[in-house]
XYZ file of C-alpha atoms in Angstrom:
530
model
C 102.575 10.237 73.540
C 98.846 9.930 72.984
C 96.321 10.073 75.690
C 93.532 8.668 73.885
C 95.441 5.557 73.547
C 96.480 5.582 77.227
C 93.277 6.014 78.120
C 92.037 2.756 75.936
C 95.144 0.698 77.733
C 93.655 1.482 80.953
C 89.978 0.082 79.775
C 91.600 -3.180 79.020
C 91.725 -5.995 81.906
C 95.228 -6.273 82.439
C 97.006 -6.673 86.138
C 99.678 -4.287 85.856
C 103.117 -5.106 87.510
C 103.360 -1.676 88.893
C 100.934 1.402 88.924
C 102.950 4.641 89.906
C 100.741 7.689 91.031
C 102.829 10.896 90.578
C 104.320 12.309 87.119
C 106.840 14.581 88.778
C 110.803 13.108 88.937
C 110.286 10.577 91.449
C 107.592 8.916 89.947
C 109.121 9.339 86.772
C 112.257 7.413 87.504
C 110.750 4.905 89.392
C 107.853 4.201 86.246
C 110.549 4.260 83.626
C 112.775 1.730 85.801
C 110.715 -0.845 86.053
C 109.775 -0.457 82.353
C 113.352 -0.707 81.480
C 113.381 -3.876 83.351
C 110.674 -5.629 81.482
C 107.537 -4.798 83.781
C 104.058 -3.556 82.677
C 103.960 -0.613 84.440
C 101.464 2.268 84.407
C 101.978 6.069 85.840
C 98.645 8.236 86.483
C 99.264 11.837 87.742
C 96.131 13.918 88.715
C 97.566 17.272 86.695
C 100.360 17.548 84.312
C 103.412 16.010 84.215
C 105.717 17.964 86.715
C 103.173 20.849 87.402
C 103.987 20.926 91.078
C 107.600 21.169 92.405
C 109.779 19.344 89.466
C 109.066 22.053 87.437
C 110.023 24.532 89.220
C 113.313 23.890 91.008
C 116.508 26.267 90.252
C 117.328 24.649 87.122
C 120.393 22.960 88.521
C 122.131 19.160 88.258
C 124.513 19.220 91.276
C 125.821 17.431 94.087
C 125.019 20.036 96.440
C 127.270 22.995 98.204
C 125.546 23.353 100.438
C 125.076 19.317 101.587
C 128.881 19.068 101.572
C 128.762 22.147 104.090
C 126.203 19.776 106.392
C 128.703 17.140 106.148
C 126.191 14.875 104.427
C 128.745 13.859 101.997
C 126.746 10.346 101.298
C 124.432 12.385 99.523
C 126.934 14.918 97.835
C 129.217 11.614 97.163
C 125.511 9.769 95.574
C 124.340 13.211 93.548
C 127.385 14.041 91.936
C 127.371 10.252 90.445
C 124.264 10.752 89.176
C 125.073 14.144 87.873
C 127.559 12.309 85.690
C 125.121 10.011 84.380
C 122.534 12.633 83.543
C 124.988 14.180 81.385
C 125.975 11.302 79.047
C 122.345 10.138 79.465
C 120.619 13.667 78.327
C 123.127 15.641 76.946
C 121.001 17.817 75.093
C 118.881 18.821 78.522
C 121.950 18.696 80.867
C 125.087 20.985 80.400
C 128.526 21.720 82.611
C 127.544 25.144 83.790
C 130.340 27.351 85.630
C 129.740 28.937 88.288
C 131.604 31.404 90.378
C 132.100 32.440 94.170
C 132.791 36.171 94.694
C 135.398 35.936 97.689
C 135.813 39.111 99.734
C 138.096 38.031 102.211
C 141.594 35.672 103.029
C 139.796 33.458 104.362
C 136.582 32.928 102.231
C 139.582 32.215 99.655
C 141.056 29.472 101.954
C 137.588 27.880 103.024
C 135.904 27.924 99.662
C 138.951 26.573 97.894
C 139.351 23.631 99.984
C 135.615 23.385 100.257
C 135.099 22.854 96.701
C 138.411 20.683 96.211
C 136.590 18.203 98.317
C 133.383 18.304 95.859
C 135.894 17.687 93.044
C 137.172 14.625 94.501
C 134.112 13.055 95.832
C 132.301 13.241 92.093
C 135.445 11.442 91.332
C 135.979 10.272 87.408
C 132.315 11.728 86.995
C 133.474 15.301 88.205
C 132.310 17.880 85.645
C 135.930 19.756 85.663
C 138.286 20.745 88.192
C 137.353 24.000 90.605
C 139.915 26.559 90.660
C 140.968 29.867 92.261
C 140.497 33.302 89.458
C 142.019 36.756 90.167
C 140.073 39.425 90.535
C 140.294 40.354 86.732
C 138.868 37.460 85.560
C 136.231 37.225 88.383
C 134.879 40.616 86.852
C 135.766 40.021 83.154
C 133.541 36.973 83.658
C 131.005 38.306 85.899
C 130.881 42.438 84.529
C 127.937 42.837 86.870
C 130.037 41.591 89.626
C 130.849 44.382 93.217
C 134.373 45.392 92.995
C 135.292 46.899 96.005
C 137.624 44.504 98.497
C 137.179 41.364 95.735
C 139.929 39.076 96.201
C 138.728 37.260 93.449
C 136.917 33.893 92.743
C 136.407 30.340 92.998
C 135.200 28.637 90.081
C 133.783 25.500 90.352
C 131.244 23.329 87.689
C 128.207 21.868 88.076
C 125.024 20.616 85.679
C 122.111 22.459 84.115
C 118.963 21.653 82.494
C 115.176 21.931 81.565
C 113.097 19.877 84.565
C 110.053 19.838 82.727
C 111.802 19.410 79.207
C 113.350 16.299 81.030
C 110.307 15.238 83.266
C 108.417 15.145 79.390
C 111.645 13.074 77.947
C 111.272 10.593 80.692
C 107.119 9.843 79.879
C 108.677 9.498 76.487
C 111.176 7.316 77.086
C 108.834 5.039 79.661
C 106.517 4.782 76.510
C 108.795 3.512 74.131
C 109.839 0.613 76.838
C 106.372 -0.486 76.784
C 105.338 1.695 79.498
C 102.114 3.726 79.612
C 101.855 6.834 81.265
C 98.588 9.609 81.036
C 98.010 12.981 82.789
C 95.269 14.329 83.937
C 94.148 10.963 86.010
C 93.430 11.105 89.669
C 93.903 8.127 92.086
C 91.100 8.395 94.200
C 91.432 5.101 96.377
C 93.193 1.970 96.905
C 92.153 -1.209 96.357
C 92.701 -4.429 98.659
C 92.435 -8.107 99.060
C 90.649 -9.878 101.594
C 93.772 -9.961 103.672
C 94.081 -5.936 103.330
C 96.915 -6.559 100.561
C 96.617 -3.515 98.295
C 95.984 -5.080 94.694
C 95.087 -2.148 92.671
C 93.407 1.619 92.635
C 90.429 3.634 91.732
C 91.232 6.484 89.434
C 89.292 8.503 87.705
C 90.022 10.543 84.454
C 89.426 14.136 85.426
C 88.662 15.052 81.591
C 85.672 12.896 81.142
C 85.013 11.394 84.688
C 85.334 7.993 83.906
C 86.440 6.220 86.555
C 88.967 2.924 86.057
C 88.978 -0.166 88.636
C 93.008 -0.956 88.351
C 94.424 -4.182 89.435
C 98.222 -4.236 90.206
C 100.973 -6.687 92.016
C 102.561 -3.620 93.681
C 101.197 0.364 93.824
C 103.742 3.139 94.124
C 103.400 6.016 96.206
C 105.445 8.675 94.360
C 103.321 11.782 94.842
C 106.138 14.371 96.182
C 104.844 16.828 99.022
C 101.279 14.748 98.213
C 102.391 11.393 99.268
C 100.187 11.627 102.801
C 97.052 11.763 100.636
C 97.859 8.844 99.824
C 99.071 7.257 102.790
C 95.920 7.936 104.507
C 93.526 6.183 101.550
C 95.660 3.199 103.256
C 95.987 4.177 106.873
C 92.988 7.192 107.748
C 94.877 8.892 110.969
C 98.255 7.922 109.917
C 101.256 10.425 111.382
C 102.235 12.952 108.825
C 105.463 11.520 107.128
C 106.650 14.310 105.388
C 107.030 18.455 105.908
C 107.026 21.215 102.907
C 109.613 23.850 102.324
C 108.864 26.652 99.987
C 111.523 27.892 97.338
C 110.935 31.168 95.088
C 112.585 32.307 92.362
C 112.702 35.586 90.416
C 113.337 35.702 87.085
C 115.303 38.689 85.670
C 116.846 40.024 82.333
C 120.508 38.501 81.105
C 121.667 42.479 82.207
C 122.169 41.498 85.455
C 124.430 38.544 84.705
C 125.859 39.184 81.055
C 128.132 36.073 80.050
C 127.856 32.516 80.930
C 128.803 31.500 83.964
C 126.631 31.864 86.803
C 127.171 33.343 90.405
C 126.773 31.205 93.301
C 126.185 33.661 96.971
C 127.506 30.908 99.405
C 125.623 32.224 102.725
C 122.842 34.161 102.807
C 120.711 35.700 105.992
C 118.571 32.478 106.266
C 121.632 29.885 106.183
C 121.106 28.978 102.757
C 123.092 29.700 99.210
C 121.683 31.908 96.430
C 122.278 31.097 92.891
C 122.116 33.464 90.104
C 121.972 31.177 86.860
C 121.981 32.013 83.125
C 119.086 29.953 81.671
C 116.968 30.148 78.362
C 118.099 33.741 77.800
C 117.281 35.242 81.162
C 118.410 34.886 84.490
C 116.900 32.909 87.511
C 117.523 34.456 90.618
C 116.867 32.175 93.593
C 116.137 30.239 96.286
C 114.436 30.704 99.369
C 113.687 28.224 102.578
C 110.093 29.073 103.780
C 108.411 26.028 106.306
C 104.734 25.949 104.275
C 101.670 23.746 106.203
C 99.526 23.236 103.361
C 100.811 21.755 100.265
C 99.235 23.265 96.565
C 99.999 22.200 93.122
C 100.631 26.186 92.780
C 102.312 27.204 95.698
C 102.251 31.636 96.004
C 105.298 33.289 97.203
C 105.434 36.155 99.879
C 106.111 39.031 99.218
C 109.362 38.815 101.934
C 110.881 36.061 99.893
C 110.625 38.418 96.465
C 112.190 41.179 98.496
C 114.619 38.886 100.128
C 116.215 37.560 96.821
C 116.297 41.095 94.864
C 118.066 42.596 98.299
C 120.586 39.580 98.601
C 121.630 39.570 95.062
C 121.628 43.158 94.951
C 123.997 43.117 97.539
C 126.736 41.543 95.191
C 125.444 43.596 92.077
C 126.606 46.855 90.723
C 123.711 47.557 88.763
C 121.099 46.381 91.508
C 117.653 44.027 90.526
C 114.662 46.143 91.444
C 110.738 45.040 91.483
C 110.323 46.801 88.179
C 112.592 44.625 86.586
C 111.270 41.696 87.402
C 109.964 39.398 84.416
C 108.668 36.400 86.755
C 107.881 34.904 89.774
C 107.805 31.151 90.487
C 107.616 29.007 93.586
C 108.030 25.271 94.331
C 108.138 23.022 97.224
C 110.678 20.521 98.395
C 108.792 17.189 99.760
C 111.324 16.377 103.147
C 110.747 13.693 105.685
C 109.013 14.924 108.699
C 111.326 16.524 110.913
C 112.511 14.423 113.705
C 113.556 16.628 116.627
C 111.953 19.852 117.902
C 113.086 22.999 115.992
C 114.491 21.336 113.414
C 114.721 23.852 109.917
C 113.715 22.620 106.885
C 117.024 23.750 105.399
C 118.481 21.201 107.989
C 116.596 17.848 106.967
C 118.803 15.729 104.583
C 117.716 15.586 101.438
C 117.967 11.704 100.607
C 115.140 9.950 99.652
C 113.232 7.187 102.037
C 111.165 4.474 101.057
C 108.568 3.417 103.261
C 106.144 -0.058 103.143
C 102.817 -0.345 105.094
C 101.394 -3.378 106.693
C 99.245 -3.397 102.988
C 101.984 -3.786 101.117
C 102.192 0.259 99.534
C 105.305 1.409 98.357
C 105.706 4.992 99.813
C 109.115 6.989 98.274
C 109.619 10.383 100.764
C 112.161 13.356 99.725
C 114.968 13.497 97.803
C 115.759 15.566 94.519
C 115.542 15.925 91.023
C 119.303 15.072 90.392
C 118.909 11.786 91.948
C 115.628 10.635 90.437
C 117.373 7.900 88.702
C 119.035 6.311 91.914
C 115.426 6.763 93.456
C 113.681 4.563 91.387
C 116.112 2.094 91.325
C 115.881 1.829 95.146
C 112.901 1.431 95.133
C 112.389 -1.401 92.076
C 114.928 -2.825 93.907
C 112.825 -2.567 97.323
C 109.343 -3.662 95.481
C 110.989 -6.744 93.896
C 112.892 -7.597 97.364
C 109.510 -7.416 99.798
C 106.958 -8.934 96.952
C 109.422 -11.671 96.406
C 109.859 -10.821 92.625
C 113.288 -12.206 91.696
C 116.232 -9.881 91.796
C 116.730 -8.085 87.666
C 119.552 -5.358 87.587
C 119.043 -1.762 86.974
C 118.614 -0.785 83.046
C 119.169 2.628 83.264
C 122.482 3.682 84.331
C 123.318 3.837 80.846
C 119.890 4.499 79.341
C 119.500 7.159 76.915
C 116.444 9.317 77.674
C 114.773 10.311 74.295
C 116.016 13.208 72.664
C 119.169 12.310 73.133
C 121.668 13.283 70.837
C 125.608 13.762 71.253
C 125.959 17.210 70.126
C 123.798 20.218 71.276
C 123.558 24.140 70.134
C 122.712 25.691 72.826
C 121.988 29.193 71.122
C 119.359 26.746 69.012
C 115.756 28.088 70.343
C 114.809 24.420 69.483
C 117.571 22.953 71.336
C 115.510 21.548 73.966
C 113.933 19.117 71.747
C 117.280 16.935 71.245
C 116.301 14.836 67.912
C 113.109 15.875 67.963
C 113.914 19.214 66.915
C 114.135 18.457 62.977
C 110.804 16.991 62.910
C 109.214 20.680 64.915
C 111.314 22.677 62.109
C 109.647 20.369 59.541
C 106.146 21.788 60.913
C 107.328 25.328 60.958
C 106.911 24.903 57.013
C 103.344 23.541 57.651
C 102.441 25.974 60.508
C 105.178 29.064 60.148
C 104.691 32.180 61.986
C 105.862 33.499 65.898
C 103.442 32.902 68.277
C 105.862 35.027 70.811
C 108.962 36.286 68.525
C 110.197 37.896 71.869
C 110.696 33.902 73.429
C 110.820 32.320 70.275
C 107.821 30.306 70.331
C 106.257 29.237 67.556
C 102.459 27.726 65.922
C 104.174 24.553 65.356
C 105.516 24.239 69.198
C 102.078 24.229 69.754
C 101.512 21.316 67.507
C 103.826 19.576 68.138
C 103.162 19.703 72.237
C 99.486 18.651 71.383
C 100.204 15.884 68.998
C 102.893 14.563 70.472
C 103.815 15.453 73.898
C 100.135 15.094 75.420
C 99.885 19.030 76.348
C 96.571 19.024 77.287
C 95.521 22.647 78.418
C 96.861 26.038 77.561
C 99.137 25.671 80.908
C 100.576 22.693 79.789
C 101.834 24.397 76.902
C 103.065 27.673 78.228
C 104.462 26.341 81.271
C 105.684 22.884 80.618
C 106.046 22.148 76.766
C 107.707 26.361 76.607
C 108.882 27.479 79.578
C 106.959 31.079 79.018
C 105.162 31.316 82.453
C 108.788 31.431 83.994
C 110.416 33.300 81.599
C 108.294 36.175 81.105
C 104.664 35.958 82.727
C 103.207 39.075 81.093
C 104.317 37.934 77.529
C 102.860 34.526 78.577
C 99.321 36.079 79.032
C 99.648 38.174 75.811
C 99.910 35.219 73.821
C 97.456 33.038 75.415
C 94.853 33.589 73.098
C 97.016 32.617 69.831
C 97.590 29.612 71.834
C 94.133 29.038 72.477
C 93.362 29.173 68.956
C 95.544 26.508 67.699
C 94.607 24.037 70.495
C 90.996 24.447 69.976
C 91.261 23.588 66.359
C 93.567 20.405 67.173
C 91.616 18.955 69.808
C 88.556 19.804 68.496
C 87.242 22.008 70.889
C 84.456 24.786 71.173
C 84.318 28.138 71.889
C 83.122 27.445 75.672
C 86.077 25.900 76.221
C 88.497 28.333 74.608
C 86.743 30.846 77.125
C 87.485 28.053 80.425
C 90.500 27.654 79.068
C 91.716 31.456 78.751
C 90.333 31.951 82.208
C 91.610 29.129 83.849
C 95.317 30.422 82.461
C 94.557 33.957 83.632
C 94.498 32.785 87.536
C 97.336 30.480 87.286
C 99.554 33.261 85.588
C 98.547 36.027 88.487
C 100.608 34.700 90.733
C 103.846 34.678 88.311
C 102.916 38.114 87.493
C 105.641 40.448 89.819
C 102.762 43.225 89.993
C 100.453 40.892 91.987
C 102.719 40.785 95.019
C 102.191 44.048 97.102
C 104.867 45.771 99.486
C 105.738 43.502 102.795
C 103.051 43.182 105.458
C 103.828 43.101 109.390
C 101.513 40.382 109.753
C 103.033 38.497 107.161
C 105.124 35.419 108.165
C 109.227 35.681 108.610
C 111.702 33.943 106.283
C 113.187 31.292 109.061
C-alpha cells in the first residue's frame, strides 16, 4: 500500500461507486466487498487502520459462549459460519485454539457439557472440533497453573484465534489489489448533497498536509464503529443517538500464568460476563470487562476497578496468583452496540448483531456487531446499498476470498508468522537491514521497513501498535525502543529532526495509559463495574 498514490487517486475527478469512512472491521469488510464485486470503491479513516476498538478486542474468532447462554443462537448459529470461513480464508492469522472450562461442581459438568454440545452442532460442518469432557488429570496437565482443590475436571471446547490488526492491515491489502483504494490518516469532515438533499459525495481532508478533497460518490457508507453518530449528525444535526459504548480491558501478563497452549475460559464472572485467559504472541491476555462509557475516544483509559477486577477474578482460579507487579500491559477497547431500547438495559445484554440503517438522504449507516462477522456485515450491507439505489443484484465474492497473506501452512513459533507470504520478502530485508530493534519481542529494523514501505505505517504508533503488536505486549519495552524506531522512519520518510521529537512525544502519551504503573490504587469516587 502506498499513500502517496492514494492520495493522487483521490485528486483525480472520478465518481466513486462507494466511499466507506471507517478503517476498522466493519468498514473493512464492507470496502473490500464491494471491490470484490467490481465497484470503485474508496475507504478514508481519520487515524490508522483499526486504532480504535478492532485492535484491541480479546484476540478471539468465535461464535460466542456467552450469546448461546442469551439464547441468541441466530447470532451464535451466523458467527460460528463465519468463523469457518475466516479460517480457510486467513489461515495464517486465524488458528483452532482450545480452550478449557475448570468445572468445580456436578452440575457445572452437566450444564457446560450440554451447553457447549449445542455450540458444536450449531457451527455445524464448519465446527472447529468436537467439545469434550477431561478428567481432572488432564485439566491440570494441560492447564499446570490451574486450582486443584474440588476440580471435577474440564470441558474442552475449540474456538478461533488471530491478529485483529494483522488482519484489519490484510484486508486494506487485499481491497487494493481488487482495485480498491484505501488511505489513513483522512478525515471526513462533511457530506455532500444534491439539490434534492441526496447525499452524492464528502468533504475530507488529509490530516497530514490539510488538503482538503471534494468527493463525489453514488452511495457513502457510514462504517465508523462507536463514531458512526458523528456522522449521522453531518446528515441529520439533532438526530437521536443510535448507538451506546461498552468498555472492555485487558491485562496482559507473562506465559507463567498459563504455561501450554490451550487457553482458560472463566464462564461467569461477578459482572455476568465470561473471562478468557488466552495464550497469544508469547504472553497471555487476560480479559474482558463490561463498563457502560458516555464519551467515545480513539484511546479509551481503563479504571483502575476493571485492572483490579480481572487480576482478582483470574486469580481466583490460579495457583500462582497475577499481581499488579506483574503486569506487562494494559489495553482497552470499546464495543459500538445499538442504543439500548428499554430502561436499564446492560450493555452486556444488547445483542451483538449488526444493523444497517438508511436516512431520508440516502446514507448507509452499519451499527454493532463484531469482528468475527465483518465479512457477513459487509455483505449485508452491499447487498442493502445495491437493493435501495436500485443497482442490480451481483452475488457476494468473498465467501471464498483469500485475504492476502494467505498461505496453507503456518509456523506458529515463526516470529514472522504473521506476515503469511509476505514473510520471505521481510527475511529478505533482514539481510539489507539486520539487527533487533527489541530482541526481547523479536522485532526487527526491517519490520520497520517493511511497515513503512509497504503497509502505509505512518507514525511511530502505527508501527508499535498495529504493524508489531509491542504496545500490547509489553508497554515499557515499547517505549524503550521508540527511539530506534524513530530513527529508521525518519530516514524513510524523509523526515526532520522536529518531527522525530513530535513524534517521540506524541508516542510517549499514547503509551502512558498501557503502562500498568499509571493506574493508581481504586478510588471511592470512581465509577462501579455494572
Amino acid at each position: 500500500m502506498n499513500r502517496n498514490s492514494s492520495i493522487e487517486k483521490m485528486r483525480e475527478a472520478i465518481t466513486w461507486d462507494l466511499v466507506v469512512t471507517g478503517g476498522g472491521a466493519t468498514g473493512l469488510g464492507t470496502a473490500l466487498e464491494a471491490a470484490a464485486r467490481g465497484y470503485k470503491v474508496l475507504l478514508l479513516e481519520q487515524s490508522d487502520f483499526a486504532k480504535s476498538t478492532s485492535s484491541k478486542s480479546t484476540k478471539l474468532v468465535h461464535g460466542g459462549v456467552r450469546y448461546l447462554a442469551q439464547g441468541d443462537v441466530a447470532l451464535v448459529r451466523e458467527a460460528s459460519i463465519e468463523r469457518g470461513l475466516l479460517v480457510k480464508n486467513a489461515p495464517h492469522l486465524v488458528k483452532n485454539l482450545s480452550f478449557i472450562i475448570p468445572v468445580y461442581t456436578w452440575w457445572d459438568r452437566i450444564k457446560y457439557t450440554i451447553g457447549l454440545k449445542l455450540y458444536d452442532w450449531i457451527a455445524g460442518k464448519l465446527s472447529l472440533g468436537a467439545s469434550v469432557f477431561v478428567g481432572p488429570e488432564k485439566v491440570v496437565s494441560r492447564l499446570p497453573n490451574i486450582v486443584r482443590e474440588k476440580l471435577k475436571g474440564g470441558v474442552l471446547y475449540h474456538d478461533g484465534q488471530f491478529d485483529d490488526a494483522r488482519l484489519a492491515l490484510n484486508l486494506a491489502q487485499t481491497i487494493e489489489e481488487k482495485g480498491g483504494v484505501v488511505v489513513n490518516y483522512v478525515k471526513v469532515t462533511s457530506l455532500r448533497k444534491d439539490a434534492q438533499g441526496k447525499v452524492n459525495g464528502v468533504e475530507a481532508r488529509d490530516l497530514e498536509s490539510g488538503e482538503l478533497f471534494r468527493l463525489k460518490a453514488r452511495a457513502v457508507v457510514n462504517a465508523t464503529g462507536v463514531f458512526v453518530d458523528d456522522i449521522l449528525k453531518m446528515d441529520q444535526p439533532g438526530v437521536k443517538k443510535s448507538t451506546t459504548a461498552s468498555q472492555g480491558v485487558h491485562v496482559v501478563l507473562d506465559k507463567m500464568f498459563l504455561p501450554g497452549n490451550e487457553a482458560l475460559m472463566i464462564p461467569e464472572t461477578p459482572d455476568g460476563r465470561v473471562l478468557f485467559a488466552v495464550p497469544w504472541h508469547g504472553k497471555l491476555v487476560v480479559g474482558t470487562t463490561d463498563t457502560p462509557v458516555e464519551t467515545a475516544t480513539l484511546e479509551p483509559v481503563a479504571l483502575e476497578q476493571e485492572i483490579q477486577f480481572i487480576l482478582d477474578t483470574a486469580g481466583q482460579y490460579l495457583v500462582q496468583k497475577p499481581k499488579r507487579s506483574d503486569v506487562l500491559s494494559v489495553f482497552a477497547g470499546l464495543r459500538p452496540l445499538a442504543a439500548p431500547q428499554g430502561e436499564g438495559q446492560k450493555t452486556k445484554e444488547i445483542s451483538r448483531s449488526h444493523k444497517i440503517i438508511v436516512s431520508p438522504s440516502g446514507l448507509f449507516t452499519i451499527l454493532g456487531g463484531k469482528w468475527t462477522t465483518y465479512r457477513k456485515m459487509g455483505e449485508d450491507l452491499v447487498d442493502k446499498v445495491e437493493s435501495v439505489a436500485g443497482w442490480g443484484k451481483t452475488v457476494s465474492a468473498t465467501r471464498h476470498l483469500p485475504v492476502h497473506g494467505y498461505q496453507e501452512k503456518t509456523d506458529w513459533n515463526d516470529p514472522l508468522y504473521y506476515y503469511g507470504s509476505d514473510a520471505e520478502q521481510v527475511r529478505g530485508l533482514m539481510q539489507a537491514h539486520g539487527g533487533w530493534i527489541s530482541e526481547k519481542l523479536k522485532i526487527s529494523v526491517a519490520q520497520v521497513v517493511w511497515a513503512v514501505e509497504q503497509e502505509m505505517a505512518r507514525s511511530v504508533e502505527d508501527v508499535l501498535a498495529r504493524r508489531t503488536r509491542a504496545i500490547l505486549l509489553d508497554a515499557r519495552e515499547a517505549l524503550r525502543i521508540a527511539p530506534a524506531v524513530t530513527d529508521v522512519m525518519a530516514t524513510l520518510l524523509g523526515k526532520d529532526a522536529a518531527w522525530k521529537q513530535t513524534q517521540l512525544a506524541d508516542f510517549s502519551n499514547v503509551v502512558e495509559y498501557y503502562l500498568p504503573e499509571h493506574y493508581k490504587p481504586k478510588k471511592q469516587d470512581q465509577p462501579a463495574i455494572v
